[in-house]
Amino acid sequence: VEFVLFVFTGAAEVPVGASATQRVTVRNAGNLATELAAITPSDPRFTAALVGGSLPAPLAPGATAQVDVTFTPTAGGPAAGTIAFDAAGGDDFSLDVTGDGVVLGAAAVPAAVDFGRITATAAPARHVELRNTGDRALTVVGVALDLPGDFAVTGLAAGATIPAGGALGFDVQPTPTMLGRRRATLTIDLEKTRN
């Protein structure tokens, strides 16, 4: 069996703290039966597991087995290694793997806004910055307030992109619909901008 390089790079790079899995097919190209006895990664950030079975796995001539290869980066930057496939009979083989771990992060500054006591006719807006603290550009994919009648957000919408190290400013303003203390949570969904 022969493989080419198996990659978790480019559009397939993986955020630190997350995992990504790709499936590979192992085929017994010989004319004798064998067993897939062990699957061993050279780097702990890569793992491999037989799909729907356990080792040792018998492989008749021409038979195939599915293996999931998972990359779990622990830090930003490149990683490379091999996955060794040990056959009980016949030749052993290996799969070259490489991946890029990326740090994705964002922070709102300030993280909370307290408007204090206000009047409905003089509700001040407060400026907030959404800072990209990661390695890649981030795209805003959703903005939601759990009390949209009592607060309004301007300057922040789905589709906005924040470059790595950059910031996006927006305003939050109270728009109370009733008397009393009001509290809301603003949720901003972000994803890595596609390369």
Backbone as a printed PyTorch tensor [residue, N CA C, xyz], in Angstrom:
tensor([[[  0.8510,  -1.1690,   0.0000],
         [  0.0000,   0.0000,   0.0000],
         [  0.8900,   1.2210,   0.0000]],

        [[  0.5100,   2.2270,  -0.7670],
         [  1.3000,   3.4520,  -0.8370],
         [  0.3690,   4.6490,  -0.7320]],

        [[  0.8000,   5.6440,   0.0270],
         [  0.0130,   6.8470,   0.2230],
         [  0.8350,   8.0610,  -0.1730]],

        [[  0.1600,   9.1340,  -0.4690],
         [  0.8230,  10.4210,  -0.6120],
         [  0.6310,  11.1640,   0.6970]],

        [[  1.2220,  12.3260,   0.8050],
         [  1.1200,  13.1330,   2.0140],
         [ -0.3410,  13.4330,   2.3480]],

        [[ -0.6970,  13.2740,   3.5990],
         [ -2.0470,  13.5080,   4.1020],
         [ -2.0010,  14.8210,   4.8580]],

        [[ -2.8220,  15.8110,   4.4820],
         [ -2.6310,  17.1570,   5.0180],
         [ -3.8340,  17.7020,   5.7790]],

        [[ -3.5190,  18.4810,   6.8080],
         [ -4.4590,  19.3050,   7.5540],
         [ -3.9020,  20.7290,   7.5040]],

        [[ -3.6770,  21.2140,   6.2930],
         [ -3.0870,  22.5360,   6.0930],
         [ -3.9730,  23.3500,   5.1610]],

        [[ -3.5960,  24.6090,   4.9290],
         [ -4.3590,  25.4690,   4.0260],
         [ -5.7830,  25.6160,   4.5250]],

        [[ -6.7500,  25.3360,   3.6650],
         [ -8.1550,  25.4480,   4.0510],
         [ -8.5310,  24.4180,   5.1080]],

        [[ -7.6940,  23.3790,   5.3010],
         [ -7.9860,  22.3270,   6.2730],
         [ -7.2260,  22.5280,   7.5890]],

        [[ -6.5550,  23.6820,   7.7800],
         [ -5.8400,  23.9000,   9.0380],
         [ -6.8280,  23.8500,  10.2040]],

        [[ -6.3090,  23.5270,  11.3870],
         [ -7.1750,  23.2270,  12.5270],
         [ -6.8870,  24.1980,  13.6760]],

        [[ -7.9280,  24.7960,  14.2510],
         [ -7.7230,  25.6720,  15.4060],
         [ -7.2020,  24.8970,  16.6210]],

        [[ -6.3070,  25.5300,  17.3780],
         [ -5.8320,  24.9400,  18.6300],
         [ -7.0370,  24.7580,  19.5480]],

        [[ -7.1240,  23.6030,  20.1660],
         [ -8.2650,  23.2900,  21.0330],
         [ -9.3640,  22.5310,  20.3110]],

        [[ -9.2190,  22.3580,  19.0110],
         [-10.1980,  21.6060,  18.2180],
         [ -9.4940,  20.4200,  17.5670]],

        [[-10.2540,  19.5890,  16.8960],
         [ -9.7190,  18.4350,  16.1630],
         [-10.3760,  18.3680,  14.8010]],

        [[ -9.6760,  17.7630,  13.8610],
         [-10.2470,  17.4900,  12.5430],
         [ -9.8650,  16.0690,  12.1510]],

        [[-10.7820,  15.4050,  11.4590],
         [-10.5640,  14.0100,  11.0810],
         [-10.7660,  13.8410,   9.5880]],

        [[ -9.8810,  13.0640,   8.9850],
         [-10.0230,  12.6710,   7.5830],
         [ -9.9390,  11.1470,   7.5320]],

        [[-10.6590,  10.5780,   6.5900],
         [-10.7030,   9.1290,   6.4680],
         [ -9.8100,   8.6810,   5.3130]],

        [[ -9.0790,   7.5990,   5.5590],
         [ -8.2160,   7.0140,   4.5430],
         [ -8.5890,   5.5390,   4.3970]],

        [[ -8.4450,   5.0330,   3.1840],
         [ -8.7300,   3.6220,   2.9210],
         [ -7.4210,   2.8540,   2.7940]],

        [[ -7.3050,   1.7820,   3.5510],
         [ -6.1540,   0.8860,   3.4810],
         [ -6.5890,  -0.3270,   2.6610]],

        [[ -5.7990,  -0.6800,   1.6640],
         [ -6.1610,  -1.8010,   0.7790],
         [ -5.0210,  -2.8050,   0.7070]],

        [[ -5.3490,  -4.0740,   0.8300],
         [ -4.3580,  -5.1290,   0.6530],
         [ -4.1960,  -5.3590,  -0.8470]],

        [[ -3.1200,  -4.8060,  -1.4030],
         [ -2.8740,  -4.9100,  -2.8390],
         [ -2.1370,  -6.1960,  -3.2090]],

        [[ -1.7850,  -6.9810,  -2.1990],
         [ -1.0670,  -8.2330,  -2.4690],
         [ -2.0030,  -9.3660,  -2.8380]],

        [[ -1.3990, -10.5300,  -3.0970],
         [ -2.2030, -11.6990,  -3.4510],
         [ -2.2980, -12.7120,  -2.3130]],

        [[ -1.8320, -12.3040,  -1.1020],
         [ -1.9420, -13.1480,   0.0780],
         [ -2.7010, -12.3910,   1.1660]],

        [[ -3.4380, -13.1320,   1.9900],
         [ -4.1380, -12.5110,   3.1070],
         [ -3.1330, -12.0110,   4.1360]],

        [[ -3.4890, -10.9570,   4.8530],
         [ -2.6390, -10.4140,   5.9090],
         [ -3.5220,  -9.8700,   7.0170]],

        [[ -2.9070,  -9.3570,   8.0360],
         [ -3.6160,  -8.7060,   9.1280],
         [ -3.0160,  -7.3280,   9.3550]],

        [[ -3.8790,  -6.3470,   9.5350],
         [ -3.4090,  -5.0370,   9.9680],
         [ -3.2740,  -5.1540,  11.4800]],

        [[ -2.0120,  -5.2390,  11.9610],
         [ -1.7570,  -5.5630,  13.3640],
         [ -1.7010,  -4.3370,  14.2710]],

        [[ -1.1730,  -3.2160,  13.7640],
         [ -1.0180,  -2.0250,  14.6020],
         [ -1.0170,  -0.7750,  13.7380]],

        [[ -1.4810,   0.3120,  14.3260],
         [ -1.4500,   1.6280,  13.6820],
         [ -0.8130,   2.5710,  14.7000]],

        [[  0.3650,   3.1170,  14.3680],
         [  1.1330,   3.8800,  15.3480],
         [  1.5500,   5.2340,  14.7840]],

        [[  1.1040,   6.3450,  15.3980],
         [  1.5490,   7.6700,  14.9620],
         [  2.9150,   8.0170,  15.5620]],

        [[  3.7080,   8.7930,  14.8260],
         [  5.0100,   9.2270,  15.3380],
         [  4.8950,  10.5110,  16.1540]],

        [[  3.7860,  11.2240,  16.0320],
         [  3.5680,  12.4890,  16.7240],
         [  2.2240,  12.3920,  17.4430]],

        [[  2.1700,  12.6920,  18.7520],
         [  0.9200,  12.5260,  19.5010],
         [ -0.2080,  13.4680,  19.0710]],

        [[  0.0930,  14.4880,  18.2720],
         [ -0.9700,  15.3700,  17.7840],
         [ -1.7980,  14.6980,  16.6900]],

        [[ -1.2750,  13.6180,  16.1400],
         [ -1.9910,  12.8300,  15.1360],
         [ -2.3730,  11.4940,  15.7630]],

        [[ -3.6130,  11.0800,  15.5420],
         [ -4.0400,   9.7600,  15.9830],
         [ -4.7160,   9.0670,  14.8070]],

        [[ -4.7810,   7.7490,  14.8890],
         [ -5.4340,   6.9830,  13.8280],
         [ -6.1680,   5.8150,  14.4700]],

        [[ -7.3640,   5.5670,  13.9840],
         [ -8.1770,   4.4840,  14.5380],
         [ -8.9320,   3.7800,  13.4250]],

        [[ -8.9830,   2.4810,  13.5360],
         [ -9.7400,   1.6620,  12.5980],
         [-11.2250,   1.9730,  12.7540]],

        [[-11.9250,   2.1510,  11.6590],
         [-13.3520,   2.4600,  11.6950],
         [-14.1420,   1.1530,  11.7620]],

        [[-15.0060,   1.0420,  12.7570],
         [-15.9080,  -0.1020,  12.8440],
         [-15.2380,  -1.4360,  13.0710]],

        [[-14.1980,  -1.4680,  13.8550],
         [-13.5450,  -2.7400,  14.1310],
         [-12.4210,  -2.5540,  15.1240]],

        [[-11.6680,  -3.6170,  15.3120],
         [-10.5360,  -3.5570,  16.2260],
         [ -9.3450,  -4.2660,  15.6000]],

        [[ -8.1970,  -3.9920,  16.1470],
         [ -6.9650,  -4.6150,  15.6680],
         [ -6.6920,  -5.8740,  16.4810]],

        [[ -6.1260,  -6.8880,  15.8980],
         [ -5.7250,  -6.9810,  14.4880],
         [ -6.9360,  -7.1700,  13.5780]],

        [[ -6.8240,  -6.6070,  12.3730],
         [ -7.9140,  -6.6750,  11.4070],
         [ -7.4630,  -7.4960,  10.2000]],

        [[ -8.1490,  -8.5800,   9.9110],
         [ -7.7640,  -9.3940,   8.7530],
         [ -8.0630,  -8.6600,   7.4440]],

        [[ -7.1470,  -8.7950,   6.4880],
         [ -7.3320,  -8.1970,   5.1630],
         [ -7.0430,  -9.2640,   4.1120]],

        [[ -8.0850,  -9.7240,   3.4590],
         [ -7.9230, -10.6670,   2.3530],
         [ -7.3320,  -9.9220,   1.1630]],

        [[ -6.8040, -10.6170,   0.1630],
         [ -6.2980,  -9.9370,  -1.0300],
         [ -7.3910,  -9.0540,  -1.6510]],

        [[ -7.0770,  -7.7740,  -1.8700],
         [ -8.0180,  -6.8190,  -2.4430],
         [ -8.9730,  -6.1920,  -1.4400]],

        [[ -8.9710,  -6.6850,  -0.1870],
         [ -9.8810,  -6.1500,   0.8320],
         [ -9.3910,  -4.7900,   1.3200]],

        [[-10.3340,  -4.0140,   1.8460],
         [ -9.9990,  -2.6770,   2.3450],
         [-10.4630,  -2.5140,   3.7880]],

        [[ -9.8620,  -1.5340,   4.4390],
         [-10.2680,  -1.1280,   5.7920],
         [-10.2280,   0.3960,   5.8350]],

        [[-11.1680,   0.9790,   6.5620],
         [-11.2240,   2.4340,   6.7070],
         [-10.5300,   2.8270,   8.0160]],

        [[ -9.7260,   3.8910,   7.9420],
         [ -9.0020,   4.3950,   9.1040],
         [ -9.2450,   5.8940,   9.1950]],

        [[ -9.6500,   6.3630,  10.3820],
         [ -9.8040,   7.7940,  10.6200],
         [ -8.5160,   8.3470,  11.1990]],

        [[ -7.9750,   9.3700,  10.5430],
         [ -6.7800,  10.0630,  11.0070],
         [ -7.2330,  11.4120,  11.5580]],

        [[ -6.8630,  11.7080,  12.8060],
         [ -7.2920,  12.9230,  13.4850],
         [ -6.0850,  13.7680,  13.8600]],

        [[ -6.2080,  15.0690,  13.6280],
         [ -5.1680,  16.0340,  14.0020],
         [ -5.7290,  16.9280,  15.0970]],

        [[ -5.0250,  16.9880,  16.2270],
         [ -5.4230,  17.8180,  17.3710],
         [ -4.2270,  18.6780,  17.7570]],

        [[ -4.1200,  19.8850,  17.1980],
         [ -2.9600,  20.7160,  17.5230],
         [ -3.0130,  21.2350,  18.9550]],

        [[ -1.8440,  21.3170,  19.5730],
         [ -1.7340,  21.8250,  20.9370],
         [ -1.1310,  23.2260,  20.9700]],

        [[ -0.6440,  23.6900,  19.8250],
         [ -0.0740,  25.0320,  19.7050],
         [ -0.1670,  25.4430,  18.2400]],

        [[ -0.0620,  26.7390,  18.0060],
         [ -0.0610,  27.2110,  16.6230],
         [  1.2230,  26.7960,  15.9210]],

        [[  1.1460,  26.6400,  14.6180],
         [  2.3190,  26.2880,  13.8290],
         [  2.1910,  24.9340,  13.1750]],

        [[  3.2030,  24.5960,  12.3760],
         [  3.1460,  23.3390,  11.6220],
         [  3.4830,  22.1210,  12.4810]],

        [[  2.9540,  20.9840,  12.0530],
         [  3.2470,  19.6880,  12.6650],
         [  3.3890,  18.6810,  11.5300]],

        [[  4.2770,  17.7270,  11.7100],
         [  4.4690,  16.6950,  10.6920],
         [  4.8330,  15.3850,  11.3710]],

        [[  4.4570,  14.3010,  10.7410],
         [  4.7820,  12.9950,  11.2760],
         [  4.3770,  11.9100,  10.3070]],

        [[  4.3500,  10.7080,  10.8010],
         [  3.9100,   9.5640,  10.0030],
         [  2.9640,   8.7130,  10.8380]],

        [[  2.1100,   7.9990,  10.1380],
         [  1.2780,   6.9730,  10.7580],
         [  1.7980,   5.6460,  10.2090]],

        [[  2.3430,   4.8150,  11.0960],
         [  2.8810,   3.5150,  10.6740],
         [  1.7740,   2.4600,  10.7330]],

        [[  1.6160,   1.7440,   9.6410],
         [  0.6650,   0.6460,   9.5520],
         [  1.4810,  -0.6470,   9.5260]],

        [[  1.3490,  -1.4460,  10.5820],
         [  2.1160,  -2.6900,  10.6800],
         [  1.2410,  -3.8550,  10.2630]],

        [[  1.7040,  -4.5880,   9.2660],
         [  0.9900,  -5.7620,   8.7660],
         [  1.6330,  -7.0110,   9.3480]],

        [[  0.7870,  -7.9850,   9.7490],
         [  1.3000,  -9.2210,  10.3250],
         [  2.0580, -10.0440,   9.2830]],

        [[  1.6440,  -9.9620,   8.0500],
         [  2.3400, -10.6500,   6.9740],
         [  2.4970,  -9.6880,   5.8140]],

        [[  3.6030,  -9.6830,   5.1630],
         [  3.8280,  -8.7620,   4.0500],
         [  4.5230,  -7.5030,   4.5280]],

        [[  4.4940,  -6.4890,   3.6850],
         [  5.2300,  -5.2610,   3.9630],
         [  4.4420,  -4.3120,   4.8650]],

        [[  5.1770,  -3.6550,   5.7650],
         [  4.6020,  -2.5620,   6.5370],
         [  4.6090,  -1.3230,   5.6500]],

        [[  3.8180,  -0.3400,   6.0040],
         [  3.7650,   0.8760,   5.1950],
         [  3.4570,   2.0480,   6.1080]],

        [[  3.6560,   3.2630,   5.6030],
         [  3.4030,   4.4460,   6.4290],
         [  2.7030,   5.5260,   5.6080]],

        [[  2.0540,   6.3960,   6.3370],
         [  1.3270,   7.5160,   5.7610],
         [  1.9390,   8.7950,   6.3210]],

        [[  2.4480,   9.6570,   5.4430],
         [  2.9820,  10.9490,   5.8880],
         [  1.8190,  11.8820,   6.1750]],

        [[  1.8830,  12.5710,   7.3220],
         [  0.8340,  13.5060,   7.7080],
         [  1.4660,  14.8520,   8.0740]],

        [[  0.7480,  15.9120,   7.7600],
         [  1.1910,  17.2390,   8.1400],
         [ -0.0350,  18.0750,   8.4640]],

        [[  0.1440,  19.0380,   9.3570],
         [ -0.9730,  19.8840,   9.7340],
         [ -0.4890,  21.2360,  10.2220]],

        [[ -1.3720,  22.1960,  10.1750],
         [ -1.1020,  23.5240,  10.7150],
         [ -2.1020,  23.7880,  11.8280]],

        [[ -1.5890,  24.0470,  13.0160],
         [ -2.4320,  24.4810,  14.1150],
         [ -2.4960,  25.9980,  14.0990]],

        [[ -3.6760,  26.5500,  14.2610],
         [ -3.8270,  28.0080,  14.2850],
         [ -4.5270,  28.4250,  15.5720]],

        [[ -4.1160,  29.5730,  16.0680],
         [ -4.7420,  30.1280,  17.2610],
         [ -5.8510,  31.0640,  16.8100]],

        [[ -7.0710,  30.7900,  17.2500],
         [ -8.2130,  31.6590,  16.9750],
         [ -8.6820,  32.2300,  18.2990]],

        [[ -8.8920,  33.5230,  18.3320],
         [ -9.3470,  34.1260,  19.5760],
         [ -9.9060,  35.5120,  19.3320]],

        [[-10.8150,  35.9080,  20.1880],
         [-11.4000,  37.2430,  20.1160],
         [-11.7780,  37.6700,  21.5230]],

        [[-11.7840,  38.9820,  21.7380],
         [-12.1700,  39.5290,  23.0380],
         [-12.9070,  40.8400,  22.8240]],

        [[-13.9650,  41.0250,  23.5960],
         [-14.6870,  42.2980,  23.5820],
         [-14.0990,  43.1840,  24.6690]],

        [[-13.8110,  44.4550,  24.3030],
         [-13.2430,  45.4040,  25.2550],
         [-14.1000,  46.6600,  25.2630]],

        [[-14.7800,  46.9740,  26.3580],
         [-14.8600,  46.2120,  27.6050],
         [-15.7200,  44.9590,  27.4280]],

        [[-15.5250,  44.0110,  28.3320],
         [-16.2630,  42.7460,  28.2590],
         [-17.7020,  42.8950,  28.7400]],

        [[-17.9820,  43.9280,  29.5070],
         [-19.3360,  44.1870,  29.9970],
         [-19.5530,  45.6940,  30.0340]],

        [[-20.7850,  46.1020,  29.8310],
         [-21.1440,  47.5210,  29.8540],
         [-22.2590,  47.7180,  30.8670]],

        [[-22.0540,  48.6810,  31.7890],
         [-23.0940,  49.0290,  32.7640],
         [-23.5000,  50.4710,  32.4870]],

        [[-24.7340,  50.6640,  32.0600],
         [-25.2170,  52.0020,  31.7370],
         [-25.6450,  52.7750,  32.9820]],

        [[-25.7600,  52.0780,  34.1050],
         [-26.2060,  52.7530,  35.3120],
         [-27.6470,  53.2090,  35.1660]],

        [[-27.9970,  54.3020,  35.8630],
         [-29.3520,  54.8440,  35.8200],
         [-29.4790,  55.7420,  34.5880]],

        [[-30.4910,  55.4870,  33.7660],
         [-30.7140,  56.2870,  32.5620],
         [-32.1740,  56.6890,  32.4780]],

        [[-32.4380,  57.6660,  31.6270],
         [-33.8260,  57.9960,  31.3020],
         [-34.0970,  57.4910,  29.9000]],

        [[-35.3040,  57.1590,  29.6290],
         [-35.6560,  56.5880,  28.3210],
         [-35.3750,  57.5620,  27.1900]],

        [[-35.4030,  58.8550,  27.4640],
         [-35.1900,  59.8360,  26.4010],
         [-33.7260,  60.2150,  26.2260]],

        [[-32.8580,  59.8190,  27.1560],
         [-31.4420,  60.1780,  27.0660],
         [-30.5710,  58.9490,  27.2960]],

        [[-30.7620,  57.9310,  26.4850],
         [-30.0100,  56.6890,  26.6270],
         [-28.6870,  56.7990,  25.8740]],

        [[-27.5610,  56.8420,  26.5790],
         [-26.2650,  56.9990,  25.9240],
         [-25.7930,  55.7020,  25.2650]],

        [[-25.0640,  55.8350,  24.1890],
         [-24.4500,  54.6690,  23.5500],
         [-23.0580,  54.4750,  24.1440]],

        [[-22.6220,  53.2340,  24.2020],
         [-21.2620,  52.9180,  24.6620],
         [-20.5360,  52.2010,  23.5330]],

        [[-19.2810,  52.5660,  23.3580],
         [-18.4700,  51.9770,  22.2900],
         [-17.7560,  50.7320,  22.8290]],

        [[-17.7690,  49.6780,  22.0350],
         [-17.1060,  48.4210,  22.3780],
         [-16.2310,  48.0330,  21.1870]],

        [[-15.0820,  47.4340,  21.4660],
         [-14.2220,  46.9110,  20.3980],
         [-14.1930,  45.3960,  20.4740]],

        [[-14.3500,  44.7610,  19.3360],
         [-14.1810,  43.3180,  19.2200],
         [-12.8030,  43.1090,  18.6260]],

        [[-11.8780,  42.5970,  19.4340],
         [-10.4770,  42.4380,  19.0080],
         [-10.1910,  41.0000,  18.6120]],

        [[ -9.4930,  40.8420,  17.4930],
         [ -9.0570,  39.5340,  17.0270],
         [ -7.6890,  39.2630,  17.6340]],

        [[ -7.6250,  38.3360,  18.5810],
         [ -6.3720,  38.0240,  19.2710],
         [ -5.6840,  36.7910,  18.6900]],

        [[ -6.1710,  36.2970,  17.5630],
         [ -5.6380,  35.0650,  16.9770],
         [ -4.7320,  35.2900,  15.7930]],

        [[ -4.4360,  34.1710,  15.1040],
         [ -3.5050,  34.1400,  13.9690],
         [ -4.1660,  34.3480,  12.6120]],

        [[ -5.4780,  34.2250,  12.5140],
         [ -6.1780,  34.2830,  11.2300],
         [ -7.3170,  35.2950,  11.2970]],

        [[ -7.7010,  35.7880,  10.1330],
         [ -8.8440,  36.6940,  10.0560],
         [-10.0980,  35.9530,  10.4980]],

        [[-11.0010,  36.6780,  11.1520],
         [-12.2690,  36.1210,  11.6110],
         [-13.4190,  36.8370,  10.9300]],

        [[-14.4680,  36.1010,  10.6330],
         [-15.6700,  36.6620,  10.0310],
         [-16.8170,  36.5340,  11.0250]],

        [[-17.5700,  37.6060,  11.1870],
         [-18.7600,  37.5830,  12.0290],
         [-19.8430,  36.8400,  11.2490]],

        [[-20.3470,  35.7520,  11.8160],
         [-21.3930,  34.9840,  11.1370],
         [-22.7560,  35.1540,  11.7990]],

        [[-22.7740,  35.7420,  12.9820],
         [-24.0520,  35.9710,  13.6370],
         [-23.9170,  36.9160,  14.8110]],

        [[-24.9480,  37.7300,  15.0080],
         [-25.0170,  38.6620,  16.1390],
         [-26.4190,  38.5380,  16.7220]],

        [[-26.5010,  38.2690,  18.0250],
         [-27.8170,  38.0910,  18.6430],
         [-27.8360,  38.7020,  20.0380]],

        [[-28.9260,  39.3840,  20.3370],
         [-29.2000,  39.9140,  21.6750],
         [-30.3680,  39.1300,  22.2560]],

        [[-30.2630,  38.7100,  23.5120],
         [-31.3870,  37.9630,  24.0770],
         [-32.5360,  38.8710,  24.5260]],

        [[-32.3110,  40.1930,  24.5870],
         [-33.3880,  41.1620,  24.8350],
         [-33.2850,  42.2800,  23.7930]],

        [[-33.6080,  41.9810,  22.5390],
         [-33.4090,  42.9770,  21.4830],
         [-34.2940,  44.2100,  21.6130]],

        [[-35.3690,  44.1280,  22.3700],
         [-36.2120,  45.3060,  22.5460],
         [-35.6310,  46.3100,  23.5190]],

        [[-34.7410,  45.8500,  24.4060],
         [-34.2040,  46.7240,  25.4460],
         [-32.8030,  47.2470,  25.1600]],

        [[-32.1450,  46.6990,  24.1470],
         [-30.8080,  47.1530,  23.7650],
         [-30.6850,  47.0680,  22.2490]],

        [[-29.8420,  47.9350,  21.7000],
         [-29.5920,  47.9210,  20.2570],
         [-28.0860,  47.9170,  20.0110]],

        [[-27.6780,  47.2100,  18.9690],
         [-26.2680,  47.1520,  18.5780],
         [-26.1630,  47.7240,  17.1760]],

        [[-25.2370,  48.6570,  16.9760],
         [-24.9950,  49.2250,  15.6450],
         [-23.5110,  49.0980,  15.3110]],

        [[-23.2330,  48.9090,  14.0330],
         [-21.8490,  48.8070,  13.5800],
         [-21.2840,  47.4080,  13.6120]],

        [[-22.1110,  46.4120,  13.9070],
         [-21.6660,  45.0220,  13.9670],
         [-22.7150,  44.1640,  13.2830]],

        [[-22.3190,  43.4930,  12.2030],
         [-23.2770,  42.6870,  11.4480],
         [-22.5770,  41.4760,  10.8530]],

        [[-23.3640,  40.4620,  10.5430],
         [-22.8260,  39.2710,   9.8840],
         [-22.1400,  39.6710,   8.5880]],

        [[-21.0200,  39.0320,   8.3260],
         [-20.2440,  39.3180,   7.1270],
         [-19.0420,  40.2020,   7.3740]],

        [[-19.0000,  40.8910,   8.5080],
         [-17.8570,  41.7450,   8.8240],
         [-16.6290,  40.8750,   9.0740]],

        [[-15.4750,  41.3270,   8.6050],
         [-14.2270,  40.5870,   8.7700],
         [-13.2740,  41.3890,   9.6410]],

        [[-12.5960,  40.6880,  10.5470],
         [-11.6160,  41.3080,  11.4320],
         [-10.2700,  40.6440,  11.1630]],

        [[ -9.2870,  41.3870,  10.6460],
         [ -7.9860,  40.7710,  10.3700],
         [ -7.2800,  40.3540,  11.6610]],

        [[ -6.3550,  39.4240,  11.5490],
         [ -5.5680,  38.9990,  12.7160],
         [ -4.9070,  40.2300,  13.3330]],

        [[ -5.0590,  40.3860,  14.6390],
         [ -4.5040,  41.5330,  15.3380],
         [ -5.3320,  42.7990,  15.2150]],

        [[ -6.4020,  42.7640,  14.4440],
         [ -7.2370,  43.9370,  14.2140],
         [ -8.4090,  44.0070,  15.1730]],

        [[ -9.2110,  45.0380,  14.9810],
         [-10.3850,  45.2380,  15.8350],
         [-11.5230,  45.8110,  15.0120]],

        [[-12.7240,  45.5970,  15.4980],
         [-13.9340,  46.1280,  14.8910],
         [-14.7260,  46.8120,  15.9960]],

        [[-14.9990,  48.1010,  15.8280],
         [-15.7460,  48.8380,  16.8290],
         [-17.2330,  48.8060,  16.5420]],

        [[-18.0220,  48.7910,  17.6060],
         [-19.4740,  48.8610,  17.4720],
         [-20.0410,  49.5450,  18.7090]],

        [[-21.2960,  49.9530,  18.6280],
         [-21.9440,  50.6530,  19.7310],
         [-23.1030,  49.8390,  20.2850]],

        [[-23.2730,  49.9390,  21.5910],
         [-24.4030,  49.3200,  22.2830],
         [-25.1720,  50.4500,  22.9580]],

        [[-26.4810,  50.4420,  22.7770],
         [-27.3160,  51.4980,  23.3480],
         [-28.5350,  50.8800,  24.0140]],

        [[-28.8750,  51.3420,  25.2070],
         [-30.1010,  50.8490,  25.8380],
         [-31.3310,  51.4720,  25.1600]],

        [[-32.3330,  50.6720,  24.9600],
         [-33.6170,  51.1160,  24.3910],
         [-34.7250,  50.5010,  25.2380]],

        [[-34.8220,  50.9250,  26.5110],
         [-35.7030,  50.2270,  27.4490],
         [-37.1680,  50.2810,  27.0460]],

        [[-37.8270,  49.1460,  27.2420],
         [-39.2540,  49.0490,  26.9380],
         [-40.1020,  49.1330,  28.2050]],

        [[-39.4310,  49.1070,  29.3670],
         [-40.1460,  49.1960,  30.6320],
         [-39.2060,  49.7190,  31.7080]],

        [[-39.7500,  50.1200,  32.8200],
         [-38.9710,  50.5890,  33.9490],
         [-38.3000,  49.4120,  34.6400]],

        [[-37.2200,  49.7050,  35.3550],
         [-36.5450,  48.6760,  36.1400],
         [-35.1990,  48.2980,  35.5470]],

        [[-34.5160,  47.4660,  36.2880],
         [-33.1820,  47.0190,  35.8770],
         [-33.3320,  46.0290,  34.7190]],

        [[-32.6020,  46.2680,  33.6610],
         [-32.6380,  45.4060,  32.4760],
         [-31.2320,  44.8850,  32.2150]],

        [[-31.1610,  43.6440,  31.7980],
         [-29.8640,  43.0090,  31.5500],
         [-30.0050,  42.1450,  30.3040]],

        [[-28.9820,  42.1720,  29.4310],
         [-29.0270,  41.3660,  28.2100],
         [-27.6460,  40.7850,  27.9300]],

        [[-27.6480,  39.7360,  27.1430],
         [-26.3990,  39.1080,  26.7030],
         [-26.3020,  39.2400,  25.1950]],

        [[-25.1630,  39.7460,  24.7400],
         [-24.8660,  39.8550,  23.3140],
         [-24.0080,  38.6550,  22.9350]],

        [[-24.4470,  37.8840,  21.9590],
         [-23.6980,  36.7230,  21.4720],
         [-23.2140,  37.0200,  20.0660]],

        [[-21.8900,  36.8530,  19.8580],
         [-21.2800,  37.0960,  18.5500],
         [-20.6530,  35.7810,  18.0980]],

        [[-21.1440,  35.2240,  17.0000],
         [-20.5820,  33.9940,  16.4380],
         [-19.5290,  34.3660,  15.4100]],

        [[-18.3610,  33.7570,  15.5510],
         [-17.2270,  34.0290,  14.6570],
         [-16.7360,  32.7310,  14.0520]],

        [[-16.1720,  32.8310,  12.8570],
         [-15.4890,  31.6780,  12.2700],
         [-14.2710,  32.1820,  11.5060]],

        [[-13.3180,  31.2820,  11.3310],
         [-12.1100,  31.6130,  10.6030],
         [-12.4830,  31.9400,   9.1680]],

        [[-11.9300,  33.0470,   8.6650],
         [-12.1780,  33.4260,   7.2850],
         [-11.5250,  32.4000,   6.3690]],

        [[-12.2540,  31.9540,   5.3660],
         [-11.7200,  30.9460,   4.4340],
         [-10.5880,  31.5460,   3.6210]],

        [[ -9.5480,  30.7020,   3.4360],
         [ -8.3830,  31.1670,   2.6530],
         [ -8.7110,  31.2690,   1.1930]]])
